[in-house]
XYZ file of C-alpha atoms in Angstrom:
669
model
C 137.355 185.106 174.246
C 139.107 185.097 177.632
C 141.287 182.121 178.597
C 140.127 180.161 181.615
C 142.055 180.877 184.828
C 142.121 178.188 187.540
C 141.545 178.947 191.215
C 144.040 177.494 193.698
C 143.377 174.150 195.394
C 144.176 173.421 199.035
C 146.122 170.110 199.108
C 145.750 169.842 202.895
C 141.972 169.552 202.460
C 142.316 167.039 199.591
C 140.514 169.386 197.237
C 139.765 168.498 193.627
C 137.726 170.087 190.862
C 134.798 168.288 189.268
C 133.346 169.202 185.914
C 129.644 169.502 185.117
C 129.127 169.158 181.369
C 126.114 171.141 180.220
C 123.572 169.228 178.085
C 123.396 169.959 174.398
C 122.885 168.547 170.932
C 125.728 166.546 169.473
C 126.868 169.370 167.167
C 126.752 172.077 169.870
C 130.005 173.452 171.320
C 130.989 171.809 174.594
C 130.257 173.953 177.613
C 130.901 173.055 181.236
C 131.539 174.485 184.687
C 134.070 173.600 187.368
C 133.534 173.537 191.108
C 135.949 172.773 193.911
C 135.123 170.033 196.400
C 136.959 168.107 199.104
C 137.294 164.347 198.907
C 136.689 164.298 202.666
C 133.098 165.432 201.980
C 132.374 162.374 199.753
C 131.270 164.252 196.619
C 129.442 162.236 193.962
C 131.033 162.221 190.534
C 132.113 159.936 187.714
C 135.634 159.558 186.330
C 137.073 159.421 182.845
C 139.939 157.234 181.631
C 141.295 158.045 178.170
C 144.493 158.399 176.160
C 145.598 161.955 175.546
C 146.477 161.157 171.954
C 148.450 163.690 169.922
C 149.864 166.335 172.329
C 148.172 169.143 170.427
C 145.484 171.100 172.245
C 143.606 172.415 169.247
C 140.021 172.073 170.492
C 138.228 174.578 172.704
C 135.944 173.784 175.618
C 134.003 176.584 177.314
C 134.588 176.473 181.072
C 132.375 178.936 182.949
C 132.285 181.010 179.773
C 136.062 181.093 179.249
C 138.149 179.104 176.757
C 140.188 176.051 177.728
C 142.254 174.223 175.112
C 142.099 170.386 175.123
C 143.221 167.550 172.862
C 140.957 166.167 170.167
C 140.561 162.811 171.908
C 139.322 164.397 175.134
C 137.007 166.670 173.159
C 135.411 163.677 171.442
C 135.020 161.879 174.763
C 133.237 164.846 176.355
C 130.993 165.219 173.325
C 129.793 161.618 173.440
C 129.557 161.496 177.248
C 127.481 164.611 177.817
C 123.743 164.363 178.133
C 122.380 165.026 174.696
C 119.233 164.858 172.603
C 118.662 161.757 170.518
C 115.672 160.027 168.899
C 113.692 157.632 171.041
C 114.540 153.937 170.883
C 112.069 151.155 171.651
C 113.473 150.887 175.181
C 112.732 154.538 175.851
C 108.987 154.099 175.329
C 108.836 151.924 178.428
C 109.729 154.876 180.638
C 107.988 157.740 178.801
C 105.244 159.749 180.445
C 101.649 158.964 179.504
C 101.162 162.201 177.540
C 104.057 161.463 175.159
C 102.973 159.945 171.885
C 104.940 157.023 170.482
C 104.959 158.591 167.070
C 106.855 161.690 168.247
C 110.372 160.701 167.164
C 111.954 164.138 167.774
C 111.040 164.602 171.432
C 114.199 165.332 173.495
C 115.406 162.340 175.471
C 118.272 162.718 177.944
C 120.530 159.721 178.255
C 119.869 158.351 181.785
C 123.384 156.833 181.985
C 125.132 160.169 181.446
C 125.196 162.173 184.672
C 127.307 164.950 183.203
C 129.292 165.294 186.458
C 132.790 164.133 185.644
C 136.407 164.225 186.744
C 138.827 164.387 183.795
C 142.468 165.171 184.493
C 143.193 167.611 181.643
C 140.173 169.735 182.592
C 140.157 169.370 186.368
C 143.914 169.789 186.952
C 145.839 172.904 186.036
C 148.427 171.268 183.799
C 150.619 174.394 183.814
C 151.033 174.319 187.621
C 153.720 171.746 188.557
C 152.947 172.000 192.275
C 149.249 171.329 191.679
C 149.999 168.451 189.327
C 152.224 166.862 191.967
C 149.656 167.250 194.756
C 146.823 165.921 192.573
C 148.812 162.906 191.385
C 149.484 162.106 195.042
C 145.735 161.622 195.662
C 144.886 160.218 192.219
C 144.202 156.799 193.690
C 141.549 158.253 196.000
C 139.988 160.196 193.114
C 139.348 157.034 191.096
C 138.521 154.893 194.106
C 135.695 157.241 195.171
C 134.128 157.768 191.756
C 130.707 156.147 191.321
C 131.407 155.075 187.738
C 134.409 154.919 185.422
C 134.000 155.806 181.759
C 136.699 154.427 179.453
C 136.948 156.291 176.182
C 138.437 154.096 173.432
C 137.739 156.357 170.447
C 135.283 157.004 167.645
C 134.337 154.308 165.150
C 135.705 156.431 162.293
C 139.082 156.864 164.016
C 139.372 153.171 164.802
C 138.534 152.107 161.236
C 141.047 154.551 159.794
C 143.681 153.556 162.358
C 143.163 149.869 161.580
C 143.594 150.431 157.850
C 146.791 152.431 158.409
C 148.481 150.330 161.112
C 147.087 146.875 160.386
C 146.512 146.613 156.651
C 144.856 143.273 156.101
C 145.027 143.222 152.321
C 146.340 145.763 149.854
C 144.787 144.373 146.681
C 141.166 143.578 147.479
C 138.445 145.348 149.409
C 137.079 142.003 150.592
C 139.908 139.452 150.424
C 139.354 135.750 150.852
C 140.405 134.871 154.364
C 141.551 131.355 153.635
C 142.027 129.240 150.569
C 139.604 126.399 149.759
C 142.388 123.929 150.473
C 142.925 125.248 153.971
C 139.181 125.297 154.593
C 139.062 121.633 153.607
C 141.900 120.860 156.024
C 140.070 122.690 158.798
C 136.819 120.889 158.007
C 138.616 117.554 158.429
C 140.170 118.748 161.671
C 136.788 119.766 163.106
C 135.038 116.570 162.059
C 137.845 114.425 163.496
C 137.422 116.303 166.761
C 133.707 115.481 166.771
C 132.623 119.090 166.328
C 129.294 119.349 164.569
C 127.347 121.822 166.698
C 126.073 124.921 164.950
C 126.994 128.197 166.662
C 124.580 131.039 167.330
C 124.737 133.697 164.585
C 125.838 137.176 165.497
C 122.815 139.320 166.263
C 124.254 142.080 164.092
C 125.018 139.847 161.101
C 121.941 140.879 159.139
C 122.088 144.497 160.222
C 122.371 147.249 157.639
C 123.689 149.579 160.344
C 126.915 151.348 159.325
C 128.335 150.372 162.728
C 127.430 146.692 162.452
C 131.123 145.796 162.581
C 131.452 147.538 165.970
C 128.462 145.687 167.340
C 129.816 142.449 165.926
C 133.215 143.047 167.543
C 131.541 143.636 170.911
C 129.501 140.456 170.507
C 132.660 138.482 169.732
C 134.224 139.883 172.905
C 131.271 138.725 174.953
C 131.284 135.276 173.333
C 134.971 134.831 174.173
C 134.170 135.968 177.735
C 131.839 132.966 177.978
C 134.786 130.633 177.336
C 133.633 129.754 173.821
C 135.875 127.820 171.469
C 136.886 129.567 168.255
C 134.868 127.021 166.266
C 131.768 127.939 168.313
C 131.833 131.492 166.985
C 129.530 132.194 164.009
C 132.086 131.669 161.262
C 130.656 128.469 159.820
C 127.441 126.497 159.751
C 126.486 122.845 159.946
C 124.048 121.085 157.674
C 122.522 117.666 158.445
C 125.292 116.743 160.838
C 128.003 117.838 158.432
C 130.020 121.044 158.484
C 130.021 123.653 155.769
C 132.661 126.280 156.350
C 131.940 129.798 155.183
C 134.410 132.462 154.163
C 132.428 134.947 156.206
C 133.232 138.496 155.117
C 131.144 140.053 157.835
C 133.210 138.160 160.396
C 136.306 139.503 158.665
C 135.081 143.062 159.172
C 134.198 142.378 162.799
C 137.605 140.856 163.527
C 139.328 143.783 161.846
C 137.319 146.186 164.003
C 138.089 144.110 167.098
C 141.799 144.268 166.306
C 141.454 148.030 165.899
C 139.672 148.372 169.242
C 142.263 146.322 171.140
C 145.208 148.204 169.634
C 143.984 151.693 170.444
C 146.394 153.816 172.547
C 144.258 153.509 175.693
C 145.323 149.884 176.218
C 148.996 150.921 176.338
C 148.612 153.941 178.633
C 150.445 153.759 181.998
C 147.684 155.284 184.110
C 145.059 152.826 182.832
C 146.043 150.137 185.343
C 145.537 152.318 188.414
C 142.364 153.894 187.057
C 140.656 150.607 186.210
C 141.912 148.616 189.192
C 140.990 151.189 191.840
C 137.642 152.026 190.261
C 136.708 148.352 190.019
C 137.821 147.753 193.610
C 135.361 150.442 194.642
C 132.650 148.482 192.778
C 132.200 151.270 190.284
C 130.604 150.258 187.019
C 133.263 150.576 184.319
C 131.923 151.293 180.842
C 133.896 151.070 177.608
C 132.828 153.686 175.040
C 133.316 153.587 171.270
C 131.401 156.556 169.879
C 127.852 156.013 171.212
C 128.382 152.248 171.671
C 129.185 151.055 175.170
C 129.648 147.858 177.102
C 130.617 146.967 180.657
C 134.264 146.067 181.184
C 133.137 143.376 183.625
C 131.275 141.636 180.796
C 134.569 140.872 179.071
C 137.029 140.731 181.976
C 137.809 137.054 181.285
C 138.300 137.486 177.567
C 142.075 137.829 177.617
C 142.525 134.822 179.890
C 140.259 132.566 177.838
C 141.741 133.684 174.525
C 145.264 132.913 175.732
C 144.214 129.493 177.008
C 142.349 128.508 173.841
C 144.974 129.828 171.438
C 147.708 127.884 173.232
C 145.813 124.616 172.912
C 142.441 123.544 171.620
C 141.797 126.406 169.188
C 145.299 126.934 167.864
C 144.668 125.025 164.606
C 141.590 127.116 163.881
C 143.429 130.390 164.528
C 146.390 129.366 162.376
C 144.093 128.443 159.494
C 141.842 131.477 159.457
C 144.292 134.110 160.706
C 147.807 132.874 160.053
C 147.937 133.370 156.294
C 147.004 137.039 156.643
C 149.517 137.790 159.366
C 146.626 138.443 161.725
C 147.401 135.769 164.288
C 150.370 137.459 165.962
C 148.625 140.833 165.879
C 145.621 139.314 167.597
C 147.812 137.575 170.185
C 149.608 140.822 171.015
C 146.321 142.700 171.271
C 144.656 140.123 173.523
C 147.742 140.049 175.733
C 147.136 143.662 176.798
C 143.596 142.809 177.882
C 144.805 139.637 179.602
C 147.380 141.531 181.687
C 144.872 144.181 182.708
C 142.245 141.668 183.832
C 144.891 139.547 185.575
C 146.106 142.403 187.745
C 142.474 143.316 188.457
C 141.740 139.776 189.672
C 144.844 139.687 191.871
C 144.103 143.076 193.425
C 140.538 142.080 194.254
C 141.365 138.749 195.885
C 144.256 140.128 197.917
C 147.051 138.303 196.076
C 148.135 141.387 194.164
C 151.898 141.800 193.874
C 153.856 144.770 192.687
C 155.786 142.421 190.420
C 152.650 141.766 188.394
C 151.789 145.449 188.240
C 155.280 146.358 187.105
C 155.080 143.809 184.305
C 151.807 145.359 183.208
C 153.432 148.787 183.252
C 156.536 147.567 181.451
C 154.609 147.281 178.195
C 152.796 150.592 178.610
C 153.599 154.128 177.561
C 153.672 157.599 179.082
C 154.553 161.033 177.743
C 156.380 161.992 180.947
C 159.071 159.601 182.304
C 157.953 160.398 185.876
C 154.566 158.824 185.200
C 156.122 155.355 184.944
C 156.624 155.684 188.703
C 153.683 157.849 189.733
C 151.183 155.724 187.796
C 152.433 152.852 189.952
C 152.375 154.646 193.310
C 148.616 154.603 193.924
C 148.552 150.797 193.798
C 151.121 150.351 196.551
C 149.941 149.398 199.992
C 150.518 152.329 202.348
C 152.028 154.655 199.732
C 155.522 155.338 201.108
C 156.293 158.791 202.456
C 159.758 158.727 200.846
C 158.154 158.513 197.385
C 156.741 162.005 197.210
C 155.339 163.221 193.900
C 157.621 165.862 192.415
C 157.772 166.361 188.655
C 160.918 168.464 189.038
C 162.943 165.603 190.513
C 165.651 164.178 188.201
C 164.774 160.864 186.594
C 167.747 158.977 188.080
C 166.989 160.095 191.629
C 163.280 159.293 191.248
C 163.940 155.812 189.840
C 166.365 154.812 192.620
C 164.039 156.200 195.306
C 161.092 154.334 193.780
C 163.014 151.052 193.566
C 163.979 151.254 197.255
C 160.415 152.200 198.186
C 159.110 149.040 196.495
C 161.716 146.866 198.208
C 160.917 148.334 201.631
C 157.139 148.344 201.252
C 157.019 144.632 200.407
C 160.159 143.306 202.098
C 160.947 141.573 198.824
C 163.565 141.829 196.081
C 161.529 140.161 193.319
C 161.755 143.206 191.105
C 165.520 142.817 190.866
C 164.720 140.694 187.809
C 163.960 144.013 186.102
C 167.035 145.877 187.423
C 169.430 147.356 184.874
C 172.366 145.157 185.939
C 176.059 145.789 185.566
C 176.483 145.619 181.778
C 173.294 147.296 180.595
C 173.260 150.373 178.412
C 172.045 152.900 180.953
C 170.904 156.274 179.648
C 169.920 157.477 183.138
C 173.232 156.567 184.891
C 171.454 154.333 187.378
C 173.059 152.004 189.945
C 173.102 148.346 188.895
C 170.361 147.315 191.377
C 167.915 150.006 190.215
C 164.921 149.612 187.892
C 164.853 151.749 184.778
C 161.167 152.550 185.014
C 161.092 154.015 181.515
C 162.544 150.904 179.859
C 159.998 149.303 177.546
C 162.130 146.259 176.840
C 161.643 142.515 177.056
C 158.870 141.338 179.324
C 160.230 138.887 181.894
C 156.927 137.585 183.201
C 157.834 133.957 182.575
C 161.122 134.103 184.454
C 159.837 136.249 187.317
C 156.806 134.183 188.178
C 158.557 130.899 187.639
C 161.413 131.911 189.915
C 158.918 133.025 192.574
C 158.227 129.315 193.226
C 161.542 128.981 195.072
C 162.647 129.826 198.610
C 166.437 130.087 198.620
C 166.485 132.407 201.674
C 163.929 130.324 203.629
C 161.551 133.264 203.954
C 164.037 135.598 205.654
C 162.993 139.189 204.932
C 165.373 142.020 204.160
C 165.416 144.988 206.590
C 166.259 147.511 203.808
C 167.279 150.200 206.288
C 170.818 151.391 206.869
C 172.291 154.810 207.746
C 175.112 154.460 205.209
C 172.764 154.312 202.218
C 172.544 157.068 199.630
C 170.734 157.311 196.275
C 173.306 155.084 194.574
C 173.716 152.498 197.347
C 171.592 149.587 198.550
C 172.863 147.822 201.678
C 171.580 144.285 202.191
C 172.208 141.122 204.226
C 173.363 137.963 202.442
C 175.488 134.814 202.655
C 177.999 133.658 200.089
C 177.307 130.431 198.200
C 180.411 130.215 196.028
C 181.730 131.861 192.886
C 181.536 131.151 189.149
C 184.463 129.077 187.870
C 183.196 128.210 184.380
C 180.622 129.602 181.943
C 179.065 128.362 178.753
C 178.429 130.342 175.603
C 175.142 132.232 175.668
C 172.218 130.203 174.307
C 171.260 132.286 171.289
C 168.070 132.504 169.229
C 169.716 130.490 166.428
C 170.767 127.740 168.837
C 167.800 125.452 168.219
C 169.439 122.248 169.420
C 170.255 122.017 173.148
C 171.922 118.609 172.888
C 175.450 120.038 172.942
C 174.640 121.934 176.145
C 173.129 118.851 177.766
C 176.080 116.591 176.929
C 178.782 119.097 177.845
C 177.347 120.054 181.202
C 176.312 116.530 182.104
C 179.978 115.566 181.786
C 181.216 118.715 183.515
C 179.238 118.068 186.696
C 180.587 114.520 186.816
C 177.382 112.542 186.444
C 178.135 108.991 185.425
C 174.478 108.022 185.424
C 173.194 109.252 182.091
C 169.568 109.624 183.137
C 170.435 111.439 186.357
C 172.806 113.745 184.492
C 170.240 114.617 181.868
C 167.696 115.201 184.623
C 169.948 117.763 186.330
C 170.919 119.634 183.165
C 167.337 119.660 181.936
C 166.107 121.148 185.201
C 168.736 123.872 184.966
C 167.838 124.642 181.354
C 164.178 124.933 182.345
C 164.946 126.467 185.755
C 162.890 123.703 187.346
C 159.488 125.129 186.446
C 157.008 125.113 183.601
C 153.746 126.748 182.656
C 150.683 124.589 183.250
C 148.438 125.556 180.331
C 145.416 123.872 181.875
C 145.637 125.767 185.158
C 147.255 128.907 183.754
C 149.950 128.964 186.446
C 153.580 127.987 186.975
C 154.590 124.716 188.598
C 157.781 122.960 189.624
C 158.859 120.097 187.384
C 157.234 116.918 188.721
C 158.365 113.293 188.271
C 155.562 112.779 185.762
C 156.715 115.778 183.785
C 160.253 114.380 183.832
C 159.201 111.389 181.750
C 160.732 113.407 178.956
C 164.098 112.319 180.389
C 163.582 108.823 178.968
C 163.206 110.167 175.461
C 166.155 112.493 175.886
C 168.259 109.574 177.114
C 167.575 107.684 173.881
C 167.963 110.897 171.945
C 171.472 111.593 173.239
C 172.681 107.989 173.492
C 171.973 107.354 169.833
C 173.670 110.640 168.833
C 170.593 111.588 166.875
C 169.754 115.211 166.332
C 165.999 114.681 166.442
C 163.898 112.294 168.562
C 162.284 109.427 166.710
C 158.580 110.204 166.966
C 158.318 113.412 168.970
C 156.075 113.032 172.009
C 153.905 115.697 173.602
C 156.483 116.019 176.380
C 159.277 116.626 173.891
C 157.190 119.247 172.127
C 156.543 120.944 175.439
C 160.232 120.868 176.245
C 160.981 122.542 172.922
C 158.522 125.327 173.720
C 159.865 125.803 177.230
C 163.447 125.725 176.041
C 162.834 128.345 173.373
C 161.306 130.643 175.974
C 164.514 130.528 177.990
C 167.009 131.477 175.355
C 169.507 134.243 176.037
C 170.668 132.593 179.243
C 174.156 131.454 180.207
C 174.917 128.178 181.954
C 177.664 128.222 184.593
C 179.489 126.067 187.145
C 180.093 127.213 190.735
C 183.102 126.545 192.962
C 180.884 124.022 194.789
C 180.393 122.047 191.546
C 176.789 123.150 191.217
C 175.209 123.895 187.851
C 173.194 127.060 187.275
C 171.870 129.489 184.672
C 171.810 133.271 184.649
C 171.886 136.361 182.494
C 174.107 136.541 179.401
C 176.324 139.028 181.298
C 177.387 136.288 183.776
C 181.136 135.665 183.715
C 183.854 133.794 185.580
C 184.706 135.378 188.931
C 181.161 136.557 189.688
C 180.063 135.727 193.235
C 176.950 133.776 194.193
C 174.878 134.979 197.175
C 171.697 133.925 198.914
C 170.041 137.187 199.912
C 167.311 137.964 202.410
C 164.069 138.883 200.683
C 164.920 137.091 197.418
C 163.466 133.710 196.463
C 166.417 133.113 194.145
C 170.182 133.514 194.548
C 171.883 136.609 193.150
C 175.014 136.894 191.050
C 177.139 139.878 192.112
C 180.392 141.245 190.689
C 182.925 142.375 193.309
C 184.288 145.936 193.358
C 187.666 145.436 195.024
C 188.588 149.100 195.435
C 185.349 150.453 196.876
C 184.765 148.938 200.323
C 183.517 151.452 202.867
C 183.982 151.543 206.612
C 181.345 151.821 209.315
C 183.101 151.877 212.654
C 185.165 148.697 212.659
C 183.152 146.981 209.918
C 184.072 146.856 206.254
C 181.164 146.472 203.818
C 182.335 144.783 200.619
C 180.806 146.358 197.511
C 179.344 144.683 194.430
C 177.553 145.376 191.200
C 174.325 143.458 190.583
C 174.598 141.001 187.685
C 171.240 139.217 187.926
C 169.064 136.664 189.677
C 169.842 133.081 188.797
C 168.874 129.444 189.179
C 171.422 127.143 190.890
C 170.557 123.472 191.204
C 170.730 122.353 194.842
C 170.226 125.646 196.731
C 166.806 126.831 195.480
C 164.838 125.548 198.498
C 166.895 126.937 201.371
C 169.623 124.279 201.446
C 172.277 126.983 202.070
C 170.435 128.453 205.080
C 169.919 127.024 208.575
C 169.293 128.260 212.122
C 172.997 128.994 212.629
C 173.501 130.986 209.445
C 175.457 134.203 210.013
C 174.350 136.846 207.552
C 176.889 139.412 206.359
C 176.253 142.987 205.303
C 177.186 143.950 201.746
C 176.675 147.001 199.578
C 175.233 147.097 196.064
C 176.117 149.971 193.790
């Protein structure tokens, strides 16, 4: 059989190919045709979002009678999405013609939700043509924005079950293990009764089903229940009798939760392009459907799931989750899985209401994966306002050049340097040989959401924006305007993971900054340790530390004065401090030449310079390069390496800037 040969597309006319999948029975080979259209003509089509899976194209699709090799995951998606024959369901009888008898169970019925007209990248783009790939990626945002519906292919039920057993083994000794011991169930029963919880939840509709896919249906129902802001104890895992509670070791729930974990850990949730595809399609009010074999549900029906799960697990439902999930190691797996959904829905909400920031999108991307390093940038490009002309799509461009160009493009497009929190810095292991101020877009390291959004509460530069344009710049140079705010004269040891007791840090630095008033000294050091912000679990946002929140100072005063190593009777505030403190480990406390206390990256060292920089809410620590100043006419531009953003007590709200401030030009390398 002949191999399919693509016709050329005209990028100037914004041409794309759309695929019409021919109807057929489930077992029939997949046959389709391609036609070329221009986006300017508003063609009607649906789009497909999926993970490529294993990079082996071992399945054949017939395109206009010729063979085209595709991956197994795409093949399965096309098979389930095409219009196909199936037996009538009860709902179908409502719309049947009068001459069709209800007893005819084999009459062909075409799925009304499957149009068969689809855009799928591996079919509609010639993957062997680098120029075409580049031109198509450039308009990818428009492709998804103009689609009338987005289909998200998660996988087949068989694949998900097998994947769950291999990657998330829940028990190696029993087919149906007990989820919790009787003792722990008794503890949970007491907990629920003490909380006044006696209401009986609604059973899962699929609980009595003999369907082989009942676990899939149950998992989808659990998703929708969480989307309604239900407490964990309101899910159908126990029953109440005569005002009392009888907890059940529900094995069907166990299967449903295992399937749910499998669904949420499928590769699609970690794919880089997912964010752009879902966000832009949803912005265009397209109906986004999640597909698992022939099961489907609207993404909008569960778009609050991640947010609600995170809120409940952090507070009211934590005891339940620990009891029924903790002893099987499921709790952390569930938290990680829900976090992916939470990030996706969060960026979707921000984009819709106009508060979308590239910082949030980059954090979403930072935990995602791509086969090609260029896609970490290009999957981001379509979400930028007014996609910059200097960020052209070119898959032949070296990684280092692309990453520095992309970093500058983000800075210029938004007039902000927030993303410097993700820059490689001066001491990082850099496999791409990037300048210190540049983002390594392929780095899948630690997520810095907490620090980035907490530090965004400040206004060290008093809203002054950075021009980000200078004729002396090259790929390795970023020229900015800043003012000096001192240098580092003393540093503390890095606060390590094993350093569970911050008392030594509090006492040492309280004395170092010369505070004679114990309470005031503790207040200052505590604010620096916590960078003067905390996460409000109730509101789900970051806030500055308020006087009410600082009531913890009283307990810490007694704590330190008595030389105890643990507070007597830990309060809620002390517990919260412990959580916040643990989240900020791997920081280094320092003293500036102006006797101000601050905290920064572990790479901070004596001699580093402190700057307030236009376009950055927080001060920057820079390391001088004494032998690399450059000349521009009669001006010398001092050069620095970027060390990191930092918190410095006393200059976070613009105290170092006034109407007479004279900004100086410096160069970052």
